[in-house]
Coordinates of C-alpha atoms in Angstrom, one line a residue:
X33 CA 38.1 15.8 24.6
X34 CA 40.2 17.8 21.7
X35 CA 38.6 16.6 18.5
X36 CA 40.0 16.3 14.9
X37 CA 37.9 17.1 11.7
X38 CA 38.2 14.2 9.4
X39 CA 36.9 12.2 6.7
X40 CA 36.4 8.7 8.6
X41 CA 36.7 5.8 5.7
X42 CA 37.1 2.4 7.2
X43 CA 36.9 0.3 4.8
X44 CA 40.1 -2.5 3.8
X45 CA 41.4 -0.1 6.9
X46 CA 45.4 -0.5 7.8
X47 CA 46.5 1.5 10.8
X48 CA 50.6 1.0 10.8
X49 CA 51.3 2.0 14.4
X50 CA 54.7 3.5 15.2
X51 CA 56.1 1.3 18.2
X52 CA 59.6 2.2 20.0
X53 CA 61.1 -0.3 22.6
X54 CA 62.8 1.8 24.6
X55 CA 66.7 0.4 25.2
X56 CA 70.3 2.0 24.3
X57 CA 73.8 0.4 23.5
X58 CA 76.8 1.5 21.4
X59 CA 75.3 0.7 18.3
X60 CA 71.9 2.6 18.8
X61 CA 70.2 -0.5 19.0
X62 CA 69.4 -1.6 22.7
X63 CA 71.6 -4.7 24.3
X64 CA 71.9 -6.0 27.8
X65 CA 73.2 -9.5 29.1
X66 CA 69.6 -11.1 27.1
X67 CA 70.6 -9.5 23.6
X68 CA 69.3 -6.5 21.7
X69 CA 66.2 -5.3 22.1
X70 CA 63.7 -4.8 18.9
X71 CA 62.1 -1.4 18.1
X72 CA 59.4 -0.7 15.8
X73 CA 58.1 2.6 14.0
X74 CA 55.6 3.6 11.3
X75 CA 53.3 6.1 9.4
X76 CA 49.5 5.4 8.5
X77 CA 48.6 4.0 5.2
X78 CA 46.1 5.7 3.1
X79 CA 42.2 5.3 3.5
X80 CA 39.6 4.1 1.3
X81 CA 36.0 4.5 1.3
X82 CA 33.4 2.5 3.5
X83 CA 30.2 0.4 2.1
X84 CA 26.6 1.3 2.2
X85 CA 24.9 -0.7 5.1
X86 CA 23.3 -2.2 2.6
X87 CA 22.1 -1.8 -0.9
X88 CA 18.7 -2.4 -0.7
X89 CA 18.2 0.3 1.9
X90 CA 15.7 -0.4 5.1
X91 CA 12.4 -1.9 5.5
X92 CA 10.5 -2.0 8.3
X93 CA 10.0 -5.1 10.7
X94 CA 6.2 -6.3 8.8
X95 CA 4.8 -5.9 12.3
X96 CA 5.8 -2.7 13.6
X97 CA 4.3 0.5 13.3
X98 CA 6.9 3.0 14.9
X99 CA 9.5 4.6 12.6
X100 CA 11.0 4.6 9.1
X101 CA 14.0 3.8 7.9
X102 CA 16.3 4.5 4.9
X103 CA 20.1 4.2 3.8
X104 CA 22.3 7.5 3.4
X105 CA 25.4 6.7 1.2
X106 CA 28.2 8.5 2.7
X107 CA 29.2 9.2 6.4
X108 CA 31.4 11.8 7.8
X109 CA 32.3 13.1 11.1
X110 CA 33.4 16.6 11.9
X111 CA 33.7 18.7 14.5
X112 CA 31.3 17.7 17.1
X113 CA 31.7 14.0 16.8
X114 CA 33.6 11.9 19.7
X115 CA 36.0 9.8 18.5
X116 CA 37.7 7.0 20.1
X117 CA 40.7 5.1 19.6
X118 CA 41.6 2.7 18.1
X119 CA 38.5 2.9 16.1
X120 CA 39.2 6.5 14.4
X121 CA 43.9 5.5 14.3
X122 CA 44.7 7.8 17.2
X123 CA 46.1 6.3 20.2
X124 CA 45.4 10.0 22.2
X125 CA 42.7 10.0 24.6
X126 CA 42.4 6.1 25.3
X127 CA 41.7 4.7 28.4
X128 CA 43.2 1.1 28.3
X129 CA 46.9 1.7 26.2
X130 CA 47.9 -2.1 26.8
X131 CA 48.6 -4.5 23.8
X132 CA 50.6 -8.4 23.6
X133 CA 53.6 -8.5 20.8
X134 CA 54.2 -12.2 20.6
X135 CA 57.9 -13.3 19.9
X136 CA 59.7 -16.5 20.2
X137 CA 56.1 -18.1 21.2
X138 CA 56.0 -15.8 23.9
X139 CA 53.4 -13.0 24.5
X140 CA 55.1 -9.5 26.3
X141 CA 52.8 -6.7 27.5
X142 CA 53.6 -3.7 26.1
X143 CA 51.9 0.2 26.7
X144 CA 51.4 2.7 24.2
X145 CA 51.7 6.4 24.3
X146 CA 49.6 9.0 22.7
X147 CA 52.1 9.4 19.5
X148 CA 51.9 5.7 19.1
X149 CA 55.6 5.0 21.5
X150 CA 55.2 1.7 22.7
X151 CA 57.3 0.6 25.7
X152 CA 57.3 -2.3 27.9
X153 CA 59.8 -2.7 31.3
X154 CA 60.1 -6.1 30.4
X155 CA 60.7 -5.8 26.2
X156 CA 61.8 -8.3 24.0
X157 CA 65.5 -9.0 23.0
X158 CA 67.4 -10.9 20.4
X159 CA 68.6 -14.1 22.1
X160 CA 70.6 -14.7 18.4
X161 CA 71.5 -12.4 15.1
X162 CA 68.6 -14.1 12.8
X163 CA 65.2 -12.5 12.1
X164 CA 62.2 -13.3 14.3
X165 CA 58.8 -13.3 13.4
X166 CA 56.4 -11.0 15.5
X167 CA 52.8 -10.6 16.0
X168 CA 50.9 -8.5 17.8
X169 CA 47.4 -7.5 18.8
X170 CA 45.0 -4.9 20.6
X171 CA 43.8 -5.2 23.2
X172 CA 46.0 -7.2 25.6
X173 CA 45.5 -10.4 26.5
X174 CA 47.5 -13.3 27.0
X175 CA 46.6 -15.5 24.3
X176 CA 44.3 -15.2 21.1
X177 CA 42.0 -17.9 20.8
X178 CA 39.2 -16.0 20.8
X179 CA 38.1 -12.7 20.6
X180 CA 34.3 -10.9 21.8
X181 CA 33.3 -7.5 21.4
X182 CA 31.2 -6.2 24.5
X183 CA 28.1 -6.5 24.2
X184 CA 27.8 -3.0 26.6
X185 CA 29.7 -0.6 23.7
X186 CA 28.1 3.0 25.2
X187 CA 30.9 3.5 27.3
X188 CA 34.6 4.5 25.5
X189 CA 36.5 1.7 27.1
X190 CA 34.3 -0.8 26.5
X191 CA 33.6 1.0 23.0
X192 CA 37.7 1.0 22.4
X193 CA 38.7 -2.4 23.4
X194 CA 35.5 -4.0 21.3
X195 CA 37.9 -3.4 18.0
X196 CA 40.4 -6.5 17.4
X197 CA 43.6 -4.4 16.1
X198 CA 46.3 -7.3 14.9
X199 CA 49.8 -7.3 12.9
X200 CA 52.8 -10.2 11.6
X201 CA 56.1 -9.2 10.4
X202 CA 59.4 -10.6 10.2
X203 CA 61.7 -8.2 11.8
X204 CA 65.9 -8.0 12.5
X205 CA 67.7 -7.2 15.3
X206 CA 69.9 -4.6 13.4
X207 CA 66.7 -2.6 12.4
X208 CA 66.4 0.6 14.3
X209 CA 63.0 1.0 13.1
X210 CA 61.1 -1.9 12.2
X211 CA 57.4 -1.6 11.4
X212 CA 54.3 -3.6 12.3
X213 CA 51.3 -2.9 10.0
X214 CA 48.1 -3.4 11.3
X215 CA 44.9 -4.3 10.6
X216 CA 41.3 -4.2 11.6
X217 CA 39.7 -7.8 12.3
X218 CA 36.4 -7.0 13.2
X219 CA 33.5 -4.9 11.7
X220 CA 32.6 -1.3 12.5
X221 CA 28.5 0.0 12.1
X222 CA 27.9 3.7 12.4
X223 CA 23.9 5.0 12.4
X224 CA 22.9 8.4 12.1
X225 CA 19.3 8.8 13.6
X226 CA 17.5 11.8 12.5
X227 CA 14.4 12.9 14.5
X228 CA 11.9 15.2 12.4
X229 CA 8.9 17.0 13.9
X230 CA 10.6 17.7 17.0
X231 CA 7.9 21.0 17.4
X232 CA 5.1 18.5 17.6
X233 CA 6.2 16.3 21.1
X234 CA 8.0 17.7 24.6
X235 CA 11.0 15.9 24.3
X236 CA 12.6 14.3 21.0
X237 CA 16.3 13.8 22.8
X238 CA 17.4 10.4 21.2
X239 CA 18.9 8.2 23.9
X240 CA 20.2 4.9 23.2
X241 CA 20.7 2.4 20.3
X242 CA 20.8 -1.4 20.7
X243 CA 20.9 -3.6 18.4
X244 CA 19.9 -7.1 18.2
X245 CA 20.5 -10.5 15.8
X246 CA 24.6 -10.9 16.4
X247 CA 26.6 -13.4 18.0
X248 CA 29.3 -11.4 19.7
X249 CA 32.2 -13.9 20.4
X250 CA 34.7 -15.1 17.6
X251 CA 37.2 -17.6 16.7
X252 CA 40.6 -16.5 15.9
X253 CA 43.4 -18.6 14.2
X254 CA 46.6 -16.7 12.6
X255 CA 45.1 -13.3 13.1
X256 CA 41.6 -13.1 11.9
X257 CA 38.5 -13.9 13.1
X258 CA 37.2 -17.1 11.3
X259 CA 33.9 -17.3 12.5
X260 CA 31.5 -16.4 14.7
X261 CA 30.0 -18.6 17.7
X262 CA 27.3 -18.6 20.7
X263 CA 24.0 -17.3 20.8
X264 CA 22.8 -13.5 19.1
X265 CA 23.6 -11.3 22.1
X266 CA 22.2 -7.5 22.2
X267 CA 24.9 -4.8 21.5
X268 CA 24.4 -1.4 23.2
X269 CA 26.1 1.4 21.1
X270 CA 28.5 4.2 21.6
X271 CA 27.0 7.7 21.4
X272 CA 29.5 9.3 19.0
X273 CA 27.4 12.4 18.8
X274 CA 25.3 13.4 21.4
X275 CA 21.7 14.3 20.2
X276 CA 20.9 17.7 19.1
X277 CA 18.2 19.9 17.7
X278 CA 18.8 22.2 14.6
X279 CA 16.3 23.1 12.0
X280 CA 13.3 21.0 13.7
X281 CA 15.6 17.7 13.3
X282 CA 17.2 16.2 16.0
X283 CA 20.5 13.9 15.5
X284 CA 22.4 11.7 17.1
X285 CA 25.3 9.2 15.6
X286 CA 25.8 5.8 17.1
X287 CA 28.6 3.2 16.3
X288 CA 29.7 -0.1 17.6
X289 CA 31.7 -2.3 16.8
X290 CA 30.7 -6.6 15.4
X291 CA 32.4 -9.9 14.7
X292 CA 32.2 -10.2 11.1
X293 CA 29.7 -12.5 10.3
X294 CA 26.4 -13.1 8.3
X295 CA 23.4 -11.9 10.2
X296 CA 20.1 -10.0 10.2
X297 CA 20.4 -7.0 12.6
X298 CA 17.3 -5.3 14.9
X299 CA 17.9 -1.6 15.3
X300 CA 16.0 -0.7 19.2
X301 CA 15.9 3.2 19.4
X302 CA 14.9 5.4 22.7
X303 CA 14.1 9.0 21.9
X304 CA 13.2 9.9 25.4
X305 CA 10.9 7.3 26.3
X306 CA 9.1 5.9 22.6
X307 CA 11.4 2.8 21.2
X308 CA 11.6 2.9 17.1
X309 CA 12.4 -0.2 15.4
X310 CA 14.2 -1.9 12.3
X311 CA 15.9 -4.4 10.7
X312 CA 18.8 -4.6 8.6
X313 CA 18.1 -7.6 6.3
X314 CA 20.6 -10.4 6.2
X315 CA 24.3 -9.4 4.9
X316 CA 27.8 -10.2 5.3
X317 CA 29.8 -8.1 7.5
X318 CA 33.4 -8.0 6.7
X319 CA 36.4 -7.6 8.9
X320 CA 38.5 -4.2 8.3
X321 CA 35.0 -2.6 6.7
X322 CA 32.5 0.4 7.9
X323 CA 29.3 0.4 7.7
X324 CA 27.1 3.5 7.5
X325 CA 23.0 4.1 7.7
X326 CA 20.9 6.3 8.4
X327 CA 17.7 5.9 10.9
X328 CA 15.0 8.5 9.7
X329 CA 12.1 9.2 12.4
X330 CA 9.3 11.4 11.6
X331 CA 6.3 12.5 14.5
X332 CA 4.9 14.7 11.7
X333 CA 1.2 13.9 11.6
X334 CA -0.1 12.1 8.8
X335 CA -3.7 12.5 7.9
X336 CA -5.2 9.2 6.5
X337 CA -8.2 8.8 4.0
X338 CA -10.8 6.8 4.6
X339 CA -13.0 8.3 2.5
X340 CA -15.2 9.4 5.3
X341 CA -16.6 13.2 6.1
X342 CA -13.0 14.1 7.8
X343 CA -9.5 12.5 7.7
X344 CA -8.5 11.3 10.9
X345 CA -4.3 11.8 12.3
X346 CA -2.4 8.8 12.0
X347 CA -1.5 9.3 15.8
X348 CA -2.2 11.2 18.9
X349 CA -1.8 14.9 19.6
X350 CA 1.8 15.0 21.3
X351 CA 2.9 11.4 20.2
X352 CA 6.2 10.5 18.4
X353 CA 4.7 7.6 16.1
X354 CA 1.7 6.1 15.8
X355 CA 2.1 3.8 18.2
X356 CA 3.0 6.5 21.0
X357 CA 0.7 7.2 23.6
X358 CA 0.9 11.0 23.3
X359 CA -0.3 13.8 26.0
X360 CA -2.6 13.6 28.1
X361 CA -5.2 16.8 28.2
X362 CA -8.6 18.0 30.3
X363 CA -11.0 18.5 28.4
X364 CA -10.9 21.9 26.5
X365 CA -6.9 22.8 28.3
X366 CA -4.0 24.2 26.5
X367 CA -1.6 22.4 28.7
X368 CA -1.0 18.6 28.9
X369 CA -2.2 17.3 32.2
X370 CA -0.7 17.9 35.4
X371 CA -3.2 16.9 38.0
X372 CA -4.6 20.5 38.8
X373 CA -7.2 20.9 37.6
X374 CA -7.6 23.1 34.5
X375 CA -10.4 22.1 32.4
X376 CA -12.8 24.6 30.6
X377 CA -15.5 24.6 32.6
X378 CA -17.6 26.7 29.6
X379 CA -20.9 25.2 28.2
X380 CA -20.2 25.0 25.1
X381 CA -19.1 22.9 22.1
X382 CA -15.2 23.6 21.8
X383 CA -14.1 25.1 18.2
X384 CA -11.2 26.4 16.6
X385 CA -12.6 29.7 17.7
X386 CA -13.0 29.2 20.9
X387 CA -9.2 28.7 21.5
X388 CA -9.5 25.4 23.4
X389 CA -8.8 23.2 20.9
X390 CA -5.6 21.9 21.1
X391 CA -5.0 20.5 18.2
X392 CA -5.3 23.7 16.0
X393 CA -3.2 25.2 19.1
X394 CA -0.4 22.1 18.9
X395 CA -0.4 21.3 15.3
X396 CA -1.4 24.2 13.8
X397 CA -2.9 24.0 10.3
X398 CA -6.7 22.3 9.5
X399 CA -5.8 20.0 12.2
X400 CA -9.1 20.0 14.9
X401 CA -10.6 18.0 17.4
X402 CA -13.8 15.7 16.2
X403 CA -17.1 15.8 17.2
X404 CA -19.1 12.7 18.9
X405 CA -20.5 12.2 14.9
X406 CA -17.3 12.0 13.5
X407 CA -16.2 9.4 16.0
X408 CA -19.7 7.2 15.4
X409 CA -18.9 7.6 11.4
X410 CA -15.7 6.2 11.3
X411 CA -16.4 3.1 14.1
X412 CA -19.1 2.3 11.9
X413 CA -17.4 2.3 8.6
X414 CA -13.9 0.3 9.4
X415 CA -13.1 -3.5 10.1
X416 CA -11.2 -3.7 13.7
X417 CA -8.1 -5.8 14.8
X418 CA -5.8 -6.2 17.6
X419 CA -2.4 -6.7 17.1
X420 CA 0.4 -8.2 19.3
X421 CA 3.9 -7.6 18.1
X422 CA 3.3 -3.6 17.9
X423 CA 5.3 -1.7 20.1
X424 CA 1.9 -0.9 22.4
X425 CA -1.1 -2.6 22.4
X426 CA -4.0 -0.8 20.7
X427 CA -7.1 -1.2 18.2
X428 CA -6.1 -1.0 14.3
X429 CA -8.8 0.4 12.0
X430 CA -9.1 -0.1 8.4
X431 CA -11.4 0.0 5.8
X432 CA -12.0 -2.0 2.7
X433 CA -10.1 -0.6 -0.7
X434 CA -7.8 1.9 1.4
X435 CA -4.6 1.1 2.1
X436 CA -3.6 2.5 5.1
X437 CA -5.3 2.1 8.6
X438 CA -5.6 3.9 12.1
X439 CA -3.7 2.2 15.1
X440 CA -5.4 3.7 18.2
X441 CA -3.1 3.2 21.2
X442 CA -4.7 1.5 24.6
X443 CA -3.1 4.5 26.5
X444 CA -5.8 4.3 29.6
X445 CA -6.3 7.7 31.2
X446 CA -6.0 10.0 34.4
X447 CA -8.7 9.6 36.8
X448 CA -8.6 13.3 38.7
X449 CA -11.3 12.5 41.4
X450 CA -9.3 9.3 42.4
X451 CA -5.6 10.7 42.7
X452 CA -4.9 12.1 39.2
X453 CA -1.4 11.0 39.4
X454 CA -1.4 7.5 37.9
X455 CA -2.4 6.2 34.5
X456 CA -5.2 3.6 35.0
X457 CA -6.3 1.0 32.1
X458 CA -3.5 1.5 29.7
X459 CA -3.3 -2.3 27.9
X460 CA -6.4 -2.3 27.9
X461 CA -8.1 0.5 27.0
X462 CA -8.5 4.3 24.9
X463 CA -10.1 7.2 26.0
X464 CA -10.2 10.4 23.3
X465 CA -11.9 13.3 23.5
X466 CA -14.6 14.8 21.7
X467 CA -15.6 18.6 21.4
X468 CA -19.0 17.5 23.0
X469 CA -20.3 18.6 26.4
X470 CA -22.7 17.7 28.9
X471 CA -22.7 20.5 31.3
X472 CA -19.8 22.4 33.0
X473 CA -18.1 19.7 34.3
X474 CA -19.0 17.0 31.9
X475 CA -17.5 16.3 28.3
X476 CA -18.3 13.4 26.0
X477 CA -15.4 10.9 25.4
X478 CA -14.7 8.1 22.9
X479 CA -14.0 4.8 25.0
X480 CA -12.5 1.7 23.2
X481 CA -11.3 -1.7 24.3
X482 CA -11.0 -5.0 22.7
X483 CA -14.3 -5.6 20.8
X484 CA -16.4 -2.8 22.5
X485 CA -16.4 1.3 21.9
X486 CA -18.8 3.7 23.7
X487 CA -19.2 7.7 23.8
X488 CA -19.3 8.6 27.9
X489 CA -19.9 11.2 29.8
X490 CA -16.5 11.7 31.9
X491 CA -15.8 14.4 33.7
X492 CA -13.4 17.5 32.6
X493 CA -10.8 17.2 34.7
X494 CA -9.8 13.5 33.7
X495 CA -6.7 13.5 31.8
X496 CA -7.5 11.6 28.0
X497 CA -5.5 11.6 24.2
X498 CA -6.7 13.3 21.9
X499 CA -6.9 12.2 17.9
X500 CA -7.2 14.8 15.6
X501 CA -8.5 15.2 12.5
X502 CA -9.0 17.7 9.5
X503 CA -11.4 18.5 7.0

């Protein structure tokens, strides 16, 4: 697909499409036995600037743990971005080209070309001299009653005919060039998700965007959608730039297009297997208008006080959020699991020195693994709970006069003497590692569950998390 740089404004947006009935007579205006056919031609109208998503910037659902969220004030796409039409004014590369012109009460099918031609091998034509009032509307359909965006927008042609184009004008029949100018009746959103700390997880490709809280049918009388109707419907988004990795940060651009309407709006994102969530607080969305966010995500570890010997990380070695299960390791390995076994077999008490400590080796830094003591000092110094509405089940910690907590992730564990390949007891259950030992083939790990923690001897080769902390 051959893309244009330019500055994408949306808002108060009025495309004037140039439209050509094709046709011919003496007087350069098309007749046959029914009358003279109309044509139609135009030029864009200028652009204006979109809105801020919304001027209180993001928040985070009051439940949630994974992901932050903020506002960015301007949007523009350039190079690299996919566009589609009608949503960027270029008919050229569109996969459905059909529209309705409505004259005379009657609705004609007409196709458009990639300069904005429109033809049709049954047109219009004057049945008398006097002007006729014309409408007309993208994409096709027989009648306007109603109009829905799909709720599926990731693919273009879904993406394209989800934007309500429509246009009135009186024309003549001795125009050569009459001009429809039209508008945009629904909403567009763009999001820009930006993924920082890529270096610390495998993957950070971002996937998918849905969004959640809009009704996605609307009721249309004289042109514009007057309200919206049915239930809140989820909305999958087009991928208008595909994600990529510059600089540690990894973007991607979504947009979609809405019925305008007054709603609160749930942001789902998949960065390659970890969902981040947020909500857009309630606002109007207004026909003919953009508008622009941005999604910040950030799997940089955090280190949290709780004014104990040791911070501990706000999530696991290899985990996107805090509520990400992370990698899975053997005890004392510098690669995540893989069911072979490569466990260090030494018997010995891992350290930084030693070089089996992967969190100095992952996240570089004072970031270490803790020792049996560390992980007695903080059970017995914070208040637990259990929460429900997080992204993963898991244990929070917290302790009285510090305001932020540990959430611990029930991410179960790999068993290597009963298959190795299948993680039991997540849901229910944590298992981290401690830089104890037993002998060679026995390390000390931190088990926790629902109202109950315990230090066990487990053998090396079972695959655990690992939560870090620094001094």
């Amino acid at each position: 697909m051959n893309m244009k740089t330019k500055q994408f404004y949306f808002g108060m947006l009025m495309a004037v499409i140039a439209m050509t009935f094709a046709a011919c007579s003496s007087d350069d205006v098309a007749q046959n036995e029914q009358g003279m056919a109309l044509q139609f031609s135009g030029s864009y109208d200028a652009l204006v600037a979109p809105q801020d998503i919304d001027p209180w910037g993001y928040k985070l659902l009051e439940d949630s743990l994974d992901g932050t969220l903020s506002k960015v004030s301007k949007f523009m796409l350039d190079d690299e971005a996919k566009t589609r039409a009608p949503q960027d004014n270029t008919w050229a590369n569109m996969s459905d080209r059909n529209l309705s012109v409505m004259a005379s009460g009657k609705v004609y099918k007409y196709s458009v070309a990639a300069n904005g031609a429109i033809t049709s091998s049954t047109p219009y034509y004057f049945a008398t001299t006097s002007d006729v009032s014309v409408s007309a509307w993208y994409p096709y359909s027989a009648s306007l009653g109603s109009f829905s965006v799909q709720a599926n927008q990731s693919t273009a042609a879904n993406y394209e005919k989800s934007c309500l184009l429509y246009a009135t004008q009186t024309v003549n029949h001795s125009g050569s060039s009459n001009s429809l100018i039209f508008s945009h009746k629904t909403a567009k959103l763009i999001i820009t998700c930006n993924f920082t700390g890529s270096k610390y997880v495998v993957n950070s490709t971002i996937n998918s965007l849905k969004i959640d809280g809009a009704k996605i049918t609307g009721t249309v009388s004289n042109g514009s959608i007057t309200g919206a109707s049915g239930s809140a419907t989820q909305i999958t988004a087009f991928c208008s730039r595909a994600s990529s990795t510059s600089n540690d940060v990894t973007t991607a651009t979504f947009e979609c297009s809405i019925i305008p309407q007054t709603a609160t709006l749930t942001l789902s994102i998949d960065d390659g297997g970890v969902r981040y969530r947020g909500t857009i607080p309630s606002r109007a969305y207004v026909a003919n208008t953009i508008y622009t966010a941005t999604v910040n995500m950030d799997a940089t570890p955090k280190a949290i006080d709780l004014g104990l010997s040791v911070k501990w990380a706000d999530r696991n070695i290899g985990a996107r959020n805090r509520a990400d299960y992370g990698e899975y390791y053997q005890w004392g390995a510098t690669t995540e699991y893989a069911n072979i076994n490569q466990c260090w077999s030494a018997t010995e008490k891992i350290t930084v020195a030693s070089g089996h400590d992967i969190a100095r080796i992952k996240w570089g830094g004072k970031w270490r693994m803790p020792t049996k003591e560390e992980m007695y000092e903080l059970w017995s110094a914070v208040s637990r709970s259990y929460p429900n509405n997080y992204s993963r089940r898991g244990m929070l910690l917290t302790r009285a006069g510090y305001s932020e907590g540990i959430f611990i992730p029930f991410a179960g564990k790999y068993y290597f003497n009963r298959g190795g390949n299948e993680i039991l007891y997540s849901t229910s259950s944590a298992f981290l590692w401690s830089t104890s030992f037993d002998d060679d083939s026995i390390a000390r790990n931190w088990h926790l569950w629902e109202d109950g923690h315990r230090i066990d001897d487990v053998p090396k080769r079972d695959g655990a998390s690992v939560r870090a902390v620094c001094d």
